[in-house]
Coordinates of C-alpha atoms in Angstrom, one line a residue:
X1 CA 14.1 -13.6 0.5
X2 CA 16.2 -12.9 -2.6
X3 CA 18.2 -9.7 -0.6
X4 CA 18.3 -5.9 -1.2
X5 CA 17.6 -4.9 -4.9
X6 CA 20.1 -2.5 -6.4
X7 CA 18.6 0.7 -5.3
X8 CA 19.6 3.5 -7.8
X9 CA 21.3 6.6 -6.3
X10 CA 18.2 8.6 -6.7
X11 CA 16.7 5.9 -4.3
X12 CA 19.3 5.6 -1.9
X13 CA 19.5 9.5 -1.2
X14 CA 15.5 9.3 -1.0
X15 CA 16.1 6.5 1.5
X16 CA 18.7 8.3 3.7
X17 CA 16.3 11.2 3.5
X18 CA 13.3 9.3 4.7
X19 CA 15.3 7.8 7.3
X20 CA 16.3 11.2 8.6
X21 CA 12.9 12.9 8.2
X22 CA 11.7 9.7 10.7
X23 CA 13.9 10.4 13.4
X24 CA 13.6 14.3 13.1
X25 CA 9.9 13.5 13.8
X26 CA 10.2 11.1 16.1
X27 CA 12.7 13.2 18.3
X28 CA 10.4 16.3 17.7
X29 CA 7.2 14.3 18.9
X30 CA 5.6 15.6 15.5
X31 CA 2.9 13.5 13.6
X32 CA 1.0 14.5 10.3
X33 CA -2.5 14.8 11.8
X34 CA -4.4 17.3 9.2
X35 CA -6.7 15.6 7.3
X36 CA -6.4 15.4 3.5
X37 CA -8.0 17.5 1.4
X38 CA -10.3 15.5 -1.0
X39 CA -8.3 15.4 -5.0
X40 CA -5.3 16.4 -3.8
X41 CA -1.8 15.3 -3.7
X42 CA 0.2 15.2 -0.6
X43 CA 3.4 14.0 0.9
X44 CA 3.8 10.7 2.1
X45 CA 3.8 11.0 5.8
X46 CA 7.0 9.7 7.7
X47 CA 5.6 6.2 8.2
X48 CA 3.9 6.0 4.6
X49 CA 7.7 7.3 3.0
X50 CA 9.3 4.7 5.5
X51 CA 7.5 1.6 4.4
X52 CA 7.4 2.5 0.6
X53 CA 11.0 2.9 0.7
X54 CA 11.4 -0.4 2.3
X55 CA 9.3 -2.0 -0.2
X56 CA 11.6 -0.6 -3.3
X57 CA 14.9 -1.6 -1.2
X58 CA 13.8 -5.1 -0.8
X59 CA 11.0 -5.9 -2.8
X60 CA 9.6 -9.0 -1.8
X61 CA 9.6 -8.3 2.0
X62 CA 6.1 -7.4 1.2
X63 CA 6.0 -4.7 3.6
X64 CA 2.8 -3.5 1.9
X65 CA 0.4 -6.3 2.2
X66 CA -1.7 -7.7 4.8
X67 CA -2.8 -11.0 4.2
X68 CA -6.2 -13.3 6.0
X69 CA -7.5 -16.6 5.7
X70 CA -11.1 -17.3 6.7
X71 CA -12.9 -20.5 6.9
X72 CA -16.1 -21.4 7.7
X73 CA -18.3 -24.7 7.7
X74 CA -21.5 -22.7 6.3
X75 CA -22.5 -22.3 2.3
X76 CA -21.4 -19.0 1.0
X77 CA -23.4 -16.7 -0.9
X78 CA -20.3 -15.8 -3.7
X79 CA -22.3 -13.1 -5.1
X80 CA -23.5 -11.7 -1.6
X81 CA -19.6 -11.6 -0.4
X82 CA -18.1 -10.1 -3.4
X83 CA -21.1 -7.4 -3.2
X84 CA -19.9 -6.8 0.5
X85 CA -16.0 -6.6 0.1
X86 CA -17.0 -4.4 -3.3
X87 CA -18.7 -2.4 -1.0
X88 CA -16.1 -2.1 1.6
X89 CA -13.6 -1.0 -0.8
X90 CA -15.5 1.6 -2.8
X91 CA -15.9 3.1 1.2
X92 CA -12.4 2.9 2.1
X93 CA -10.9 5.8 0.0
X94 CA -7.8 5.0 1.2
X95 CA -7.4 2.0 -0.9
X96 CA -7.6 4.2 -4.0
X97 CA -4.9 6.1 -3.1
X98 CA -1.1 5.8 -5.4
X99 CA 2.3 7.0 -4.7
X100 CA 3.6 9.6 -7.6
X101 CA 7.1 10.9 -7.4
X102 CA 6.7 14.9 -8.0
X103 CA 9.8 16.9 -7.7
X104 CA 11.9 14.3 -5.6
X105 CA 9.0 14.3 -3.5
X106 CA 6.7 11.2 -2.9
X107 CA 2.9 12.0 -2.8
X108 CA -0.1 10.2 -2.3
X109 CA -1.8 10.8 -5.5
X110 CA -5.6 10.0 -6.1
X111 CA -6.4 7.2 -7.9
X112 CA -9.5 5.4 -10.0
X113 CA -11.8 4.0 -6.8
X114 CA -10.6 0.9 -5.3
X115 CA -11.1 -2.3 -7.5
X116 CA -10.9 -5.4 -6.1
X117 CA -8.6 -8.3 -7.8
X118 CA -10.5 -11.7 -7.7
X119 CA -8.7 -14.7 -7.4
X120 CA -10.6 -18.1 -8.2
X121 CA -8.2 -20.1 -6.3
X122 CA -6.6 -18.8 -2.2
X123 CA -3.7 -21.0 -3.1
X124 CA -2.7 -18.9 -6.2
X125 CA 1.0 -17.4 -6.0
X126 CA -0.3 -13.9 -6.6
X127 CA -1.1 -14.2 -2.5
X128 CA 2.1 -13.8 -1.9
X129 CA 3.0 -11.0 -4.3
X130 CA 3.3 -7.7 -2.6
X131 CA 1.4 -4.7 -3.3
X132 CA 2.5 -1.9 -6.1
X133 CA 1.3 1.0 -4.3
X134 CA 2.5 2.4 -8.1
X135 CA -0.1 0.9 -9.7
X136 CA -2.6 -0.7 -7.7
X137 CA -5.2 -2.1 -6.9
X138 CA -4.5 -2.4 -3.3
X139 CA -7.3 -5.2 -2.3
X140 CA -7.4 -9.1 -3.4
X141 CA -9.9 -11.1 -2.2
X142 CA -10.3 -15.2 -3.5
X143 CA -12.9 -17.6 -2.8

C-alpha cells in the first residue's frame, strides 16, 4: 500500500461528514430501506458514502472490488460462459449504477447497462486494480 493520497479539503470535509452521518445512523438504528426509484439519482446510503470515501482516501485499498478464482478440470464452453456472466450483468442493475457529485452531495447516478471488461489472461495486473465507481464498468471477468 502506497498510504493516504492527498485528499483535497472538499474531500476531507466530505469525509468528516460521511463519518458523522455513519454514526448518527448507527446510534439512531436508522437504515435506508426504500427502494429506488427506477432513472433516478439518489444519495449514497451511509455504507455506499463510507466505502467510496475510503476508496478516494487511499486509493489502492481496493475497497470496491471483489475478486474470485475458479478452476475446474472440465472443457469450457468460452462462448457459453461469456453469454452467462453477460447475462448476469445486464440483470444485475446494480452494476450499472455511478457515483456523481451533485451539490456536495454524492448520488448514485444511472449509468449505460453493465458491460463486462474481458481479460484474455487471470494473471493480468488489471486484477488487482480497483474499481472507478466514477466511470465504470464494475464487472471483469478473464478466462
Amino acid at each position: 500500500m502506497t498510504g493516504p493520497a492527498r485528499l483535497s479539503e472538499q474531500a476531507r470535509r466530505r469525509a468528516l461528514r460521511s463519518v458523522l452521518r455513519r454514526i448518527d445512523h448507527e446510534a439512531a438504528g436508522r437504515e435506508f430501506t426504500e427502494p429506488r426509484p427506477a432513472g433516478a439519482e439518489v444519495p449514497l446510503t451511509v455504507d455506499q458514502e463510507w466505502l467510496y470515501t475510503a476508496a478516494q482516501a487511499v486509493p489502492d485499498l481496493a475497497a470496491m472490488a471483489v475478486t474470485a478464482r475458479l478452476e475446474t478440470g472440465r472443457r469450457l464452453d468460452h462462448a457459453r460462459l461469456r453469454a452467462a456472466v453477460e447475462a448476469v450483468a445486464a440483470a444485475t442493475p446494480v452494476l450499472g449504477l455511478l457515483v456523481r457529485e451533485h451539490g456536495g452531495t454524492l448520488v448514485q447516478a444511472p449509468g449505460e447497462l453493465a458491460r463486462v471488461r474481458w481479460h484474455d489472461s487471470p494473471d493480468e495486473p488489471a486484477w488487482r486494480e480497483p474499481f472507478d465507481p466514477r466511470r465504470g464498468p464494475l464487472c471483469r471477468a478473464a478466462v
